Structure formats: structure tokens, C-alpha cells
Coordinates of C-alpha atoms and ligand atoms in Angstrom, one line a residue:
M9 CA -20.6 11.7 23.9
L10 CA -23.5 9.4 23.3
L11 CA -25.9 12.4 23.2
R12 CA -23.7 14.1 20.5
R13 CA -23.5 11.1 18.4
A14 CA -27.5 10.7 18.6
L15 CA -27.4 14.3 17.5
L16 CA -25.0 13.8 14.7
A17 CA -27.0 10.7 13.7
F18 CA -30.2 12.7 13.3
G19 CA -28.6 15.5 11.5
L20 CA -29.2 17.8 14.3
L21 CA -25.7 18.9 15.2
T22 CA -23.8 19.9 12.2
S23 CA -21.3 22.6 13.4
T24 CA -18.4 20.2 13.6
A25 CA -19.3 18.0 10.7
T26 CA -19.2 21.3 8.4
A27 CA -15.5 22.1 9.6
L28 CA -14.5 19.3 7.6
E29 CA -17.2 19.1 5.1
A30 CA -15.5 18.5 1.7
K31 CA -17.4 19.6 -1.4
V32 CA -16.0 17.0 -3.9
G33 CA -15.4 19.1 -7.0
D34 CA -14.7 22.2 -5.0
E35 CA -10.9 21.5 -5.0
A36 CA -10.2 24.3 -2.2
S37 CA -12.5 22.6 0.0
V38 CA -11.0 19.4 -0.6
K39 CA -7.5 20.5 0.1
K40 CA -8.6 22.3 3.1
A41 CA -10.0 19.1 4.4
A42 CA -7.1 17.2 3.5
D43 CA -4.8 19.5 5.2
T44 CA -6.5 19.1 8.5
V45 CA -6.7 15.4 8.2
A46 CA -3.0 14.9 7.1
Y47 CA -2.0 17.2 10.2
G48 CA -3.8 14.4 12.5
L49 CA -2.0 11.6 10.5
L50 CA 1.4 13.2 10.9
K51 CA 0.9 13.8 14.5
F52 CA 1.2 10.0 14.9
Y53 CA 4.7 10.2 13.3
T54 CA 7.7 10.6 15.7
G55 CA 10.7 9.5 13.7
N56 CA 11.5 13.0 12.8
N57 CA 12.0 13.5 16.8
T58 CA 15.8 13.8 18.0
G59 CA 16.9 10.3 18.7
D60 CA 14.0 8.6 16.8
V61 CA 14.7 6.6 13.7
P62 CA 13.5 8.6 10.5
G63 CA 10.8 6.5 8.8
N64 CA 9.4 4.6 11.8
L65 CA 6.2 5.1 13.5
P66 CA 5.4 4.0 17.1
D67 CA 4.2 0.4 18.1
P68 CA 1.8 -1.0 17.1
Y69 CA 2.5 0.2 13.5
Y70 CA 4.4 -2.2 11.2
W71 CA 7.2 -1.0 9.1
W72 CA 5.3 -1.5 6.0
V73 CA 2.7 0.9 7.0
C74 CA 5.3 3.5 7.4
G75 CA 6.2 3.0 3.8
A76 CA 2.5 3.0 2.8
M77 CA 1.9 6.3 4.7
F78 CA 5.0 8.1 3.0
G79 CA 3.8 6.8 -0.3
T80 CA 0.3 8.6 0.6
M81 CA 2.5 11.8 1.6
V82 CA 4.1 11.7 -2.0
D83 CA 0.3 11.5 -3.4
Y84 CA -0.9 14.2 -1.2
W85 CA 2.0 16.6 -2.3
H86 CA 1.1 15.8 -5.9
Y87 CA -2.5 16.3 -5.5
T88 CA -2.7 19.3 -3.2
G89 CA 0.8 21.2 -3.7
D90 CA 1.1 21.3 -0.1
S91 CA 4.9 20.6 0.4
Q92 CA 5.3 21.0 4.2
Y93 CA 5.7 17.1 4.7
N94 CA 8.2 16.6 1.8
D95 CA 11.4 16.9 3.9
I96 CA 10.2 14.4 6.6
T97 CA 9.0 12.1 3.6
K98 CA 12.3 12.5 1.8
Q99 CA 14.5 11.7 4.8
A100 CA 12.1 8.7 6.0
M101 CA 12.6 7.0 2.5
V102 CA 16.3 7.7 2.2
H103 CA 16.8 6.5 5.5
Q104 CA 15.0 3.1 5.3
A105 CA 16.5 2.5 2.0
G106 CA 19.3 1.1 4.0
P107 CA 22.8 0.6 3.3
D108 CA 22.2 -1.4 0.1
R109 CA 19.8 1.3 -0.9
D110 CA 16.8 -1.3 -1.5
F111 CA 14.4 -1.0 1.5
M112 CA 15.7 -3.9 3.4
P113 CA 17.4 -2.3 6.5
K114 CA 19.1 -4.9 8.9
N115 CA 16.4 -3.6 11.7
Q116 CA 13.5 -5.1 9.8
T117 CA 15.2 -8.6 9.3
L118 CA 12.6 -10.4 11.6
T119 CA 9.6 -9.8 9.8
L120 CA 10.8 -8.6 6.7
G121 CA 8.3 -9.8 3.9
N122 CA 8.3 -9.1 0.2
D123 CA 5.1 -7.1 0.7
D124 CA 7.0 -5.1 3.4
Q125 CA 9.9 -4.1 1.1
G126 CA 7.2 -3.6 -1.6
F127 CA 5.1 -1.0 0.0
W128 CA 8.3 1.4 0.5
A129 CA 9.1 0.7 -3.2
L130 CA 5.9 1.6 -4.3
A131 CA 6.4 5.0 -2.5
A132 CA 9.8 5.1 -4.4
M133 CA 8.0 4.6 -7.6
S134 CA 5.3 7.1 -7.1
A135 CA 8.1 9.9 -6.3
A136 CA 9.6 9.1 -9.6
E137 CA 6.5 9.3 -11.4
Y138 CA 5.5 12.4 -9.9
V139 CA 8.6 13.9 -10.0
F140 CA 9.0 14.4 -6.0
P141 CA 12.2 16.3 -5.1
D142 CA 15.2 13.8 -6.0
P143 CA 17.5 13.3 -3.2
P144 CA 21.3 14.7 -3.7
A145 CA 23.3 12.4 -6.0
D146 CA 25.3 10.8 -3.4
Q147 CA 22.2 9.4 -1.9
P148 CA 19.9 6.5 -2.9
Q149 CA 17.7 7.6 -6.1
W150 CA 14.0 6.7 -6.4
V151 CA 14.1 4.8 -9.6
A152 CA 17.3 2.8 -8.8
I153 CA 15.9 1.9 -5.3
V154 CA 12.8 0.4 -7.2
Q155 CA 15.0 -1.4 -9.8
A156 CA 17.2 -3.0 -6.6
V157 CA 13.6 -4.3 -5.2
F158 CA 12.6 -5.4 -8.6
N159 CA 16.1 -7.3 -9.1
E160 CA 15.8 -8.8 -5.8
Y161 CA 12.3 -10.1 -6.4
T162 CA 13.5 -11.9 -9.7
T163 CA 16.1 -13.8 -7.5
R164 CA 13.2 -15.0 -5.1
W165 CA 11.0 -16.2 -7.9
D166 CA 10.6 -20.0 -7.0
T167 CA 9.7 -22.6 -9.1
Q168 CA 9.9 -25.5 -6.8
Y169 CA 6.3 -25.0 -5.5
C170 CA 3.1 -24.1 -7.7
G171 CA 5.3 -23.4 -10.6
G172 CA 6.5 -19.9 -9.7
G173 CA 5.7 -16.8 -7.6
L174 CA 7.2 -14.9 -4.7
R175 CA 6.7 -16.4 -1.2
W176 CA 5.3 -14.0 1.4
Q177 CA 8.5 -14.1 3.6
I178 CA 12.2 -13.2 2.2
Y179 CA 13.8 -15.2 5.0
N180 CA 13.2 -19.0 5.5
F181 CA 13.3 -18.4 9.4
N182 CA 10.1 -16.0 9.3
V183 CA 6.7 -17.3 9.7
G184 CA 5.0 -17.0 6.5
W185 CA 8.0 -18.5 4.4
D186 CA 5.7 -21.3 3.1
Y187 CA 2.9 -19.0 1.9
K188 CA 2.7 -17.2 -1.5
N189 CA 0.3 -14.4 -1.3
S190 CA -1.3 -12.2 -3.7
I191 CA 0.0 -8.9 -2.2
S192 CA 3.8 -9.9 -2.7
N193 CA 3.4 -11.0 -6.3
G194 CA 1.2 -7.8 -6.6
C195 CA 3.8 -5.6 -5.3
F196 CA 6.1 -7.4 -7.8
F197 CA 3.7 -7.0 -10.9
N198 CA 2.9 -3.5 -9.9
L199 CA 6.5 -2.2 -10.0
A200 CA 7.4 -4.3 -12.7
S201 CA 4.6 -2.7 -15.0
R202 CA 5.6 0.9 -13.9
L203 CA 9.4 0.3 -14.3
A204 CA 8.4 -0.8 -17.7
R205 CA 6.5 2.3 -18.5
Y206 CA 9.1 4.7 -16.8
T207 CA 12.2 3.3 -18.5
G208 CA 11.0 1.4 -21.6
N209 CA 12.9 -1.7 -20.8
T210 CA 10.7 -4.5 -21.9
T211 CA 12.6 -6.9 -19.5
Y212 CA 10.1 -5.3 -17.0
A213 CA 7.2 -5.9 -19.0
E214 CA 7.9 -9.6 -19.6
W215 CA 7.9 -10.1 -15.7
A216 CA 4.6 -8.5 -15.3
N217 CA 3.2 -10.7 -17.7
K218 CA 4.6 -13.8 -16.1
I219 CA 3.7 -12.5 -12.7
W220 CA 0.0 -12.0 -13.9
D221 CA -0.1 -15.5 -15.8
W222 CA 1.2 -17.4 -12.8
E223 CA -1.5 -15.8 -10.6
E224 CA -4.2 -16.7 -13.0
K225 CA -3.0 -20.1 -13.7
I226 CA -2.9 -21.5 -10.0
G227 CA -6.3 -19.6 -9.5
L228 CA -5.3 -16.8 -7.2
I229 CA -7.0 -14.4 -9.8
T230 CA -10.2 -16.2 -10.7
K231 CA -12.3 -16.1 -13.7
D232 CA -14.6 -13.2 -12.6
Y233 CA -11.6 -11.3 -11.3
A234 CA -11.4 -11.9 -7.7
V235 CA -7.9 -11.7 -6.2
L236 CA -7.6 -14.3 -3.5
D237 CA -5.1 -13.9 -0.6
G238 CA -2.6 -16.7 -1.2
V239 CA -1.7 -20.3 -1.0
T240 CA 0.2 -22.3 1.5
I241 CA 2.9 -24.5 -0.1
K242 CA 3.6 -28.2 1.0
D243 CA 5.8 -31.0 -0.2
G244 CA 3.4 -33.4 -2.0
A245 CA 0.4 -31.1 -1.9
K246 CA -1.4 -29.3 -5.0
C247 CA -1.2 -25.7 -5.2
E248 CA -4.7 -25.5 -4.9
D249 CA -5.0 -27.7 -1.7
D250 CA -4.5 -25.0 0.7
M251 CA -5.8 -21.8 -0.6
D252 CA -6.7 -18.7 1.3
K253 CA -9.7 -17.3 -0.5
T254 CA -10.2 -14.3 1.3
E255 CA -10.6 -11.2 -0.5
W256 CA -9.0 -7.7 0.4
S257 CA -9.3 -4.8 -1.5
Y258 CA -5.8 -3.8 -1.8
N259 CA -4.9 -7.2 -3.5
S260 CA -7.8 -6.2 -6.1
G261 CA -6.5 -2.6 -6.3
I262 CA -2.5 -3.5 -6.9
F263 CA -3.3 -5.6 -9.8
L264 CA -6.0 -3.5 -11.1
H265 CA -3.3 -0.6 -11.3
G266 CA -0.5 -2.7 -12.8
S267 CA -2.7 -3.9 -15.5
A268 CA -4.1 -0.3 -16.3
V269 CA -0.3 0.5 -16.7
M270 CA 0.4 -2.4 -18.8
Y271 CA -2.7 -1.3 -20.8
D272 CA -1.4 2.2 -20.9
L273 CA 1.9 0.9 -22.5
T274 CA 1.0 -2.0 -24.7
K275 CA -2.8 -1.2 -25.9
D276 CA -3.2 -4.6 -25.7
Q277 CA -6.8 -5.6 -25.3
K278 CA -6.0 -8.4 -23.0
W279 CA -4.9 -5.9 -20.4
R280 CA -8.1 -4.0 -21.2
T281 CA -10.2 -6.9 -20.7
R282 CA -8.3 -7.4 -17.0
V283 CA -8.6 -3.8 -16.1
D284 CA -12.4 -3.9 -16.8
G285 CA -12.9 -7.2 -14.9
L286 CA -11.0 -5.9 -11.9
V287 CA -13.0 -2.6 -11.7
E288 CA -16.3 -4.4 -12.1
H289 CA -15.6 -7.2 -9.4
G290 CA -13.7 -4.6 -7.1
L291 CA -16.7 -2.2 -7.4
Q292 CA -19.3 -4.8 -6.4
K293 CA -17.1 -6.4 -3.7
F294 CA -15.7 -3.6 -2.0
G295 CA -18.2 -0.7 -2.6
K296 CA -21.9 -0.4 -0.9
D297 CA -23.9 2.8 -1.7
N298 CA -20.8 4.2 -3.5
I299 CA -18.8 4.1 -0.4
A300 CA -15.8 1.8 -0.1
F301 CA -15.8 -0.7 2.6
E302 CA -13.5 -3.7 3.6
Q303 CA -16.0 -6.3 3.1
L304 CA -14.5 -9.1 5.1
C305 CA -13.9 -7.5 8.3
E306 CA -15.6 -4.2 8.2
P307 CA -19.1 -5.5 9.1
H308 CA -17.9 -7.7 12.1
G309 CA -15.7 -4.7 13.4
T310 CA -12.8 -7.0 13.4
C311 CA -10.2 -5.0 11.1
D312 CA -6.8 -5.2 12.5
D313 CA -4.2 -2.3 12.3
N314 CA -3.0 -3.5 9.0
Q315 CA -6.5 -4.3 7.5
R316 CA -7.9 -0.7 8.4
T317 CA -5.3 0.6 6.0
F318 CA -6.3 -1.4 3.0
K319 CA -9.1 0.6 1.8
G320 CA -7.0 3.7 1.3
Y321 CA -4.8 2.0 -1.2
W322 CA -7.5 0.5 -3.3
L323 CA -8.8 4.0 -3.6
R324 CA -5.1 5.1 -4.6
W325 CA -5.1 2.4 -7.4
L326 CA -8.7 3.2 -8.7
S327 CA -7.8 6.8 -9.1
A328 CA -4.6 6.0 -10.6
T329 CA -6.5 3.8 -13.1
I330 CA -8.6 7.1 -14.3
Q331 CA -5.2 8.6 -14.8
L332 CA -4.1 6.3 -17.3
I333 CA -7.6 5.3 -18.8
P334 CA -9.9 8.3 -18.8
D335 CA -12.9 6.7 -20.2
L336 CA -13.0 4.8 -17.0
H337 CA -13.7 8.0 -15.3
D338 CA -17.7 7.6 -15.1
K339 CA -17.6 4.1 -14.0
I340 CA -15.2 4.7 -10.9
W341 CA -16.1 8.3 -10.0
P342 CA -19.3 8.0 -8.2
L343 CA -17.3 5.5 -5.8
L344 CA -14.5 8.1 -5.2
K345 CA -16.8 11.0 -4.8
G346 CA -19.2 9.2 -2.5
T347 CA -16.3 7.6 -0.4
A348 CA -14.5 11.0 0.1
E349 CA -17.8 12.7 1.1
A350 CA -18.6 9.9 3.5
A351 CA -15.1 9.6 5.0
A352 CA -14.7 13.5 5.6
S353 CA -18.1 13.5 7.3
I354 CA -16.8 11.2 9.9
C355 CA -13.5 13.2 10.7
I356 CA -15.1 14.9 13.7
G357 CA -14.2 12.7 16.2
T358 CA -12.5 13.7 19.6
P359 CA -11.5 10.4 21.1
T360 CA -12.2 10.8 24.7
H361 CA -10.5 7.4 25.5
T362 CA -7.4 5.7 24.5
I363 CA -6.9 2.3 22.6
A364 CA -4.7 -0.2 24.7
K365 CA -1.0 -0.1 23.2
H366 CA -1.9 2.8 20.7
P367 CA -0.8 6.1 20.7
P368 CA -3.4 8.9 21.2
F369 CA -4.7 11.1 18.6
K370 CA -2.8 14.6 18.8
G371 CA -4.5 16.2 15.9
M372 CA -6.7 19.2 16.4
A373 CA -9.8 18.3 18.3
G374 CA -13.1 17.4 16.5
T375 CA -11.1 16.3 13.7
A376 CA -10.1 12.6 14.3
C377 CA -11.3 10.3 11.4
G378 CA -13.2 7.2 12.2
F379 CA -12.8 3.7 10.4
K380 CA -16.6 2.9 9.1
W381 CA -17.7 5.2 6.3
N382 CA -21.1 4.0 5.9
P383 CA -23.2 5.1 7.4
P384 CA -21.8 8.7 7.2
K385 CA -21.7 11.3 9.9
V386 CA -21.4 9.1 12.7
F387 CA -18.0 8.9 14.3
D388 CA -17.4 5.2 15.3
D389 CA -14.8 6.0 18.0
S390 CA -12.3 4.0 15.9
F391 CA -8.9 6.3 15.3
G392 CA -5.5 5.6 14.5
V393 CA -3.1 5.8 11.5
G394 CA -5.1 3.5 9.3
E395 CA -8.2 5.5 10.0
Q396 CA -6.4 8.8 9.5
M397 CA -4.2 7.5 6.4
S398 CA -7.4 5.9 4.5
A399 CA -9.6 9.1 5.0
L400 CA -6.7 11.1 3.6
S401 CA -6.6 9.0 0.5
A402 CA -10.2 9.2 0.3
L403 CA -9.9 13.1 -0.1
I404 CA -7.0 13.7 -2.0
Y405 CA -7.8 10.9 -4.7
T406 CA -10.8 12.8 -5.9
L407 CA -8.4 15.4 -7.1
V408 CA -7.3 13.0 -9.9
K409 CA -7.0 14.5 -13.2
D410 CA -6.8 12.6 -16.3
S411 CA -4.4 15.0 -17.8
D412 CA -2.1 14.3 -14.9
A413 CA -0.7 10.9 -16.4
P414 CA 2.3 10.1 -14.2
K415 CA 6.0 11.0 -15.8
T416 CA 8.4 8.6 -17.5
N417 CA 12.0 9.0 -18.3
S418 CA 11.4 10.5 -21.5
T419 CA 8.2 12.5 -20.4
G420 CA 9.8 14.8 -17.7
G421 CA 10.8 12.1 -15.2
T422 CA 14.2 13.3 -13.6
S423 CA 14.9 10.3 -11.3
I424 CA 18.1 8.5 -12.4
G425 CA 17.9 4.7 -12.6
N426 CA 20.4 1.9 -12.4
P427 CA 19.5 -1.6 -13.7
N428 CA 22.2 -3.4 -12.0
S429 CA 21.4 -1.8 -8.4
G430 CA 20.3 -4.4 -5.4
S431 CA 23.2 -7.0 -6.2
R432 CA 23.8 -8.3 -2.8
S433 CA 22.0 -11.8 -2.4
D434 CA 19.8 -12.4 0.5
D435 CA 22.1 -15.1 1.9
E436 CA 24.8 -12.6 1.7
K437 CA 23.0 -10.0 3.4
I438 CA 22.3 -12.4 6.2
R439 CA 25.8 -13.2 6.8
V440 CA 27.0 -9.7 6.3
F441 CA 24.4 -7.8 8.2
A442 CA 23.2 -10.0 10.7
P443 CA 25.5 -12.9 11.6
I444 CA 22.5 -15.4 12.6
T445 CA 23.4 -18.7 14.7
T446 CA 21.4 -21.7 14.8
G447 CA 20.3 -20.7 18.1
D448 CA 19.3 -17.1 17.1
R449 CA 17.3 -18.3 14.0
V450 CA 15.3 -20.7 16.3
G451 CA 14.7 -17.7 18.6
A452 CA 13.8 -15.6 15.8
G453 CA 11.3 -17.9 14.6
I454 CA 9.7 -18.3 17.8
L455 CA 9.7 -14.5 18.3
T456 CA 8.1 -14.0 15.1
T457 CA 5.4 -16.9 15.7
L458 CA 4.6 -15.1 19.2
I459 CA 4.2 -11.7 17.3
I460 CA 2.1 -13.1 14.7
G461 CA 0.2 -15.4 16.8
G462 CA -0.6 -12.3 19.3
V463 CA -1.7 -9.8 17.0
L464 CA -2.0 -11.0 13.6
G465 CA 0.9 -9.2 12.2
G466 CA 2.5 -9.2 8.6
C467 CA 0.1 -7.8 6.0
A468 CA -1.9 -10.7 4.6
F469 CA -1.6 -13.9 6.9
V470 CA -5.1 -13.3 8.4
V471 CA -7.8 -15.7 9.1
I472 CA -11.0 -14.4 10.4
Ligands
NAG8 C1 7.9 16.3 13.0 O1 6.8 16.3 12.0 C2 5.7 16.8 12.5 C3 4.6 16.7 11.2 O2 5.1 17.5 10.4 C4 5.6 17.9 13.1 O3 4.5 18.1 13.5 C5 6.6 17.7 14.3 O4 6.6 19.1 15.0 C6 8.1 17.2 13.6 N1 9.1 17.1 14.8 C7 10.3 17.9 15.0 C8 11.0 17.5 16.2 O5 10.5 18.5 14.0
NAG9 C1 18.2 0.6 13.1 O1 18.1 0.9 14.6 C2 19.3 1.6 15.2 C3 19.3 1.4 16.5 O2 17.5 2.2 16.9 C4 19.2 3.1 14.3 O3 20.3 3.9 15.0 C5 19.2 3.0 13.0 O4 19.0 4.3 12.5 C6 18.1 2.0 12.3 N1 18.3 1.9 11.1 C7 17.3 1.9 10.2 C8 17.6 1.9 8.7 O5 16.2 2.4 10.5
NAG10 C1 16.7 8.0 -18.3 O1 17.7 8.4 -19.6 C2 18.8 8.9 -19.4 C3 19.4 9.4 -20.5 O2 19.2 8.2 -21.4 C4 19.6 8.0 -18.4 O3 20.8 8.4 -18.2 C5 18.8 7.6 -17.3 O4 19.7 6.6 -16.5 C6 17.5 7.0 -17.5 N1 16.9 6.8 -16.2 C7 16.2 5.5 -15.8 C8 15.2 5.4 -14.7 O5 16.0 4.8 -16.8
NAG11 C1 16.7 -3.7 -18.9 O1 16.5 -4.5 -17.5 C2 17.2 -5.6 -17.5 C3 16.8 -6.2 -15.9 O2 17.1 -5.4 -14.9 C4 18.9 -5.4 -17.1 O3 19.3 -6.7 -17.2 C5 19.1 -4.6 -18.8 O4 20.3 -4.4 -18.7 C6 18.2 -3.6 -18.8 N1 18.3 -3.0 -20.4 C7 19.0 -1.7 -20.5 C8 19.1 -1.2 -21.9 O5 18.9 -0.8 -19.2

């Protein structure tokens, strides 16, 4: 192993590396590499096994990562045309939409944050925009689900603290209820902008404006377009008193893409200024030698299972920005290209060890993707859903074409909406789905604390 790595480092051993070498610009080679990486990713998925629950990944992967994974698979199909995973993708999304058709299945109640619900909704929105096959009429429809999530978000907008914003958590018994974070509000913003564009309904655009203005006003989006993680809210405290100023690539990306959508929709220069600012800051912060990296934890080798997925989403939203604003191609492309080549060059692992409490890699030998893309060609012995999904993202998002703008309801989209979906309130859900006694509630809180204390759960409540 060591010898192999040393040889690879000196470029003396290239036989395995070339197996996956993706020549960016040569579509066929990129698609071939993506096919191999996707195979390794979906081998982690067990939700389609008899007796298992569609949409779930095995421990320790959180439910929201499953939503992110199926969002990536919608994009995978869109960019490569490979439909072999469409059935399990559709099955997972329809099942996890749950009885209220809003991505709030009862089973997730004890850890369900606005961002968790949001990442599944992002997948459904992409399905609508890329005209992913619609479920049969008696099943939940992509846009209607997103509208349900949007409607529920509006009921959770909280003006008592910091003058607005969504809290991280949906239920007050979950840890993180007192935190307002950029990713939850970013999901709201991103979905609002895309619903505005897809449906033409201006209510969604008004919300997108309102969410951006709030993020900026309280300083979560700074003057130089850093997107900070979040604020802890407390009685008697000012909003800025307890701010977590860490920067994660996905927070930057989710606001970038929503802003690009708003610019496409309105052609208002203020959105263009924001897009330009977010691109500029993001490339400086999360790009090094034209290769994406998670600056906060990657250099220290401390990124957890959640954080090892973030870079892939940033790439997703950078490429989606090019679709909508083609003149940004030349600015963003070098990073996408450099990243894809570097990421593919380290999908050469044959993990000889297992990682405690993680499922093993079951893809083809010599094709496991590592986490650190820089330096290229050195497999860092890190493997898993995040590594595999991010490398897949790196590859497929180089297939972006500016002629390929997402569809809307009037330009070929087929998903049927329902502006009134998602009408059951959170309180009522708790009563109907999960009658929770005071004893249970305390128990639930403690359980969540233990989970979060133990493995830094959730998606953004992270201190390095
Ligand atoms: C589930 O899907 C994966 C990925 O396509 C596939 O490898 C596996 O064989 C499927 N399992 C079943 C039971 O169909
Ligand atoms: C919730 O869990 C039960 C028991 O494992 C399972 O049968 C059901 O499909 C799950 N529901 C969802 C929406 O995941
Ligand atoms: C798209 O337009 C059609 C026809 O006006 C309408 O029936 C449908 O609900 C619309 N879909 C959405 C998502 O707004
Ligand atoms: C626009 O969206 C809002 C918010 O969901 C809804 O109340 C309204 O009915 C929608 N308007 C139309 C014409 O669909």
C-alpha cells in the first residue's frame, strides 16, 4: 500500500489511475468515469433491499445526506443520460415525501431540521426543472412537494429573535432550536427563488428578497460576500453577540445559486452584484490551485461525515450558475475543470481497512474515491458516501452546457404544482403522528444531545 502510494506520488504507477482518468472536455471519458464512481456510490445504498426503507442510507449517514445523494442522482441522470438509477431515485423520493407529501416523515422527527427537509426538497426541485420522470398522478408531484416545504417554511419564519429567519430545528425539543443558520435559510432562499422562476408566482420572489435581506442585515452575509454559519439566539442578547463565523462551501453555494436564479428571473442588477460577489469570494476561499477544498476542516483532516459532502454541493451550484449566467463560464470553468481532473485522479483506492461504524466500500476495486483532491493522484485512504458523491459531482458538473437552462412551467416543465400543499401545522403533526408526552420529550432532547455531542450531528452545528 505504502509503496503503491509512493509510486503514485512520483507518477511512476499510472495503470490504475488511467482507468478513471477523465479528460474534461471529452464527454465520453467523463461519463465513463462518472458511471464507475456512481456505481461505487450506490453500492452504499441499501434502501432498495427487501425489508429496508426506500431512501435510507445505512448508519452513520444522516437522512439529509440521502436527500442530497438523490439530488445528485437526478443531476447525474440529467447530465449523462444514464437512467439506470432513476427507479430507485424516484422510489426513494416518493417514499420519503411521507404521508403529508412534504419530506417530514415521522421517523425523522427527533433530528428533523429545516435544512434536512430542505435537501430533499432541493432534489425534488431539480427533478421538476430537469423534467425527471413524474410519479403517477396519485403520488406526490415534484413541484407540489417543494411548495409544501415552502409553505411550511413561511409558517416558521420567526420575528421574535433577530427580526426574522428560520431556526435550524423545526421542533422545540430538538437541540439546535435556538440556532438560526445560513443553510436552513439558504434552503428556503434557494427553493423560493426556483419556485418563483418555475411557476412565475411573485409571492416566491418576495420571499427570496426577504430572506436575502435578513441574512445580510444581521450580518450572516457580510459586505465581502462571506456567508457565515449562524447565530445562537437568546433572550436579552443581541443577534451579533453569539455568531458562529465559520465559512462552509455549501453555504456560499446555496446563496450563489439562488441569486443567479433571481438574476435570471428579474435581470435586476442588485442580484448580479451579489452573484459576482459570491463567486469571487467563494473561489478565493474554497479554491486552491483551481481545486475545490473545504478550507475549515480539510487541511486539518477533521471533516466529519456531513462536512465531507459539502464541496460537491458547492460545485453543483457553481455549475448551475453557469447555466443561468453563461458569461460567468470563463470565470468558474477553471475551478470546475481542475477539480474534476484532480478528483477523478484519486478515485484509485482499494480500501484495505474498514472505518469504524462505517459500511465498507463495495464498488470496483481500485475505484474508491478519496476526500482530499489536492494534491492530485494520491489516495488519502478516506472513503465513504461523501467522498464518492463529491467526486461524482466534480465529474458531472463539468458536463454543464449553458444552453441547458432548467425548465419552467411554461418552457417544458411537466410537474404539476399545488400552491396550497403542506397545510398541516407542525404542532398538529406532532399531535397526529407522534403523541409525545413530557417524559418522551425530555428523553428525546437528551437523546438528540447525546447524538450531537457524540458525532457532531446535524448539518451545520459544528465547532472545530
Ligand atoms: C439496489 O440498487 C443498487 C444500485 O443500483 C444495486 O446495485 C442493487 O443490486 C439493488 N438491490 C436490489 C435488491 O435490487
Ligand atoms: C418509518 O419506519 C418504518 C419502520 O422501519 C418503515 O416501515 C417506514 O417505511 C418508515 N417510513 C419512512 C417514510 O421512511
Ligand atoms: C403549470 O401550468 C398549468 C396550466 O396553467 C397548471 O395546471 C399547473 O398547475 C402549473 N404548474 C405549476 C407547478 O405551477
Ligand atoms: C402564489 O403563491 C402563494 C403562496 O403559496 C399562493 O397563496 C397563491 O395562491 C399563489 N398564486 C397563484 C396564482 O398560484
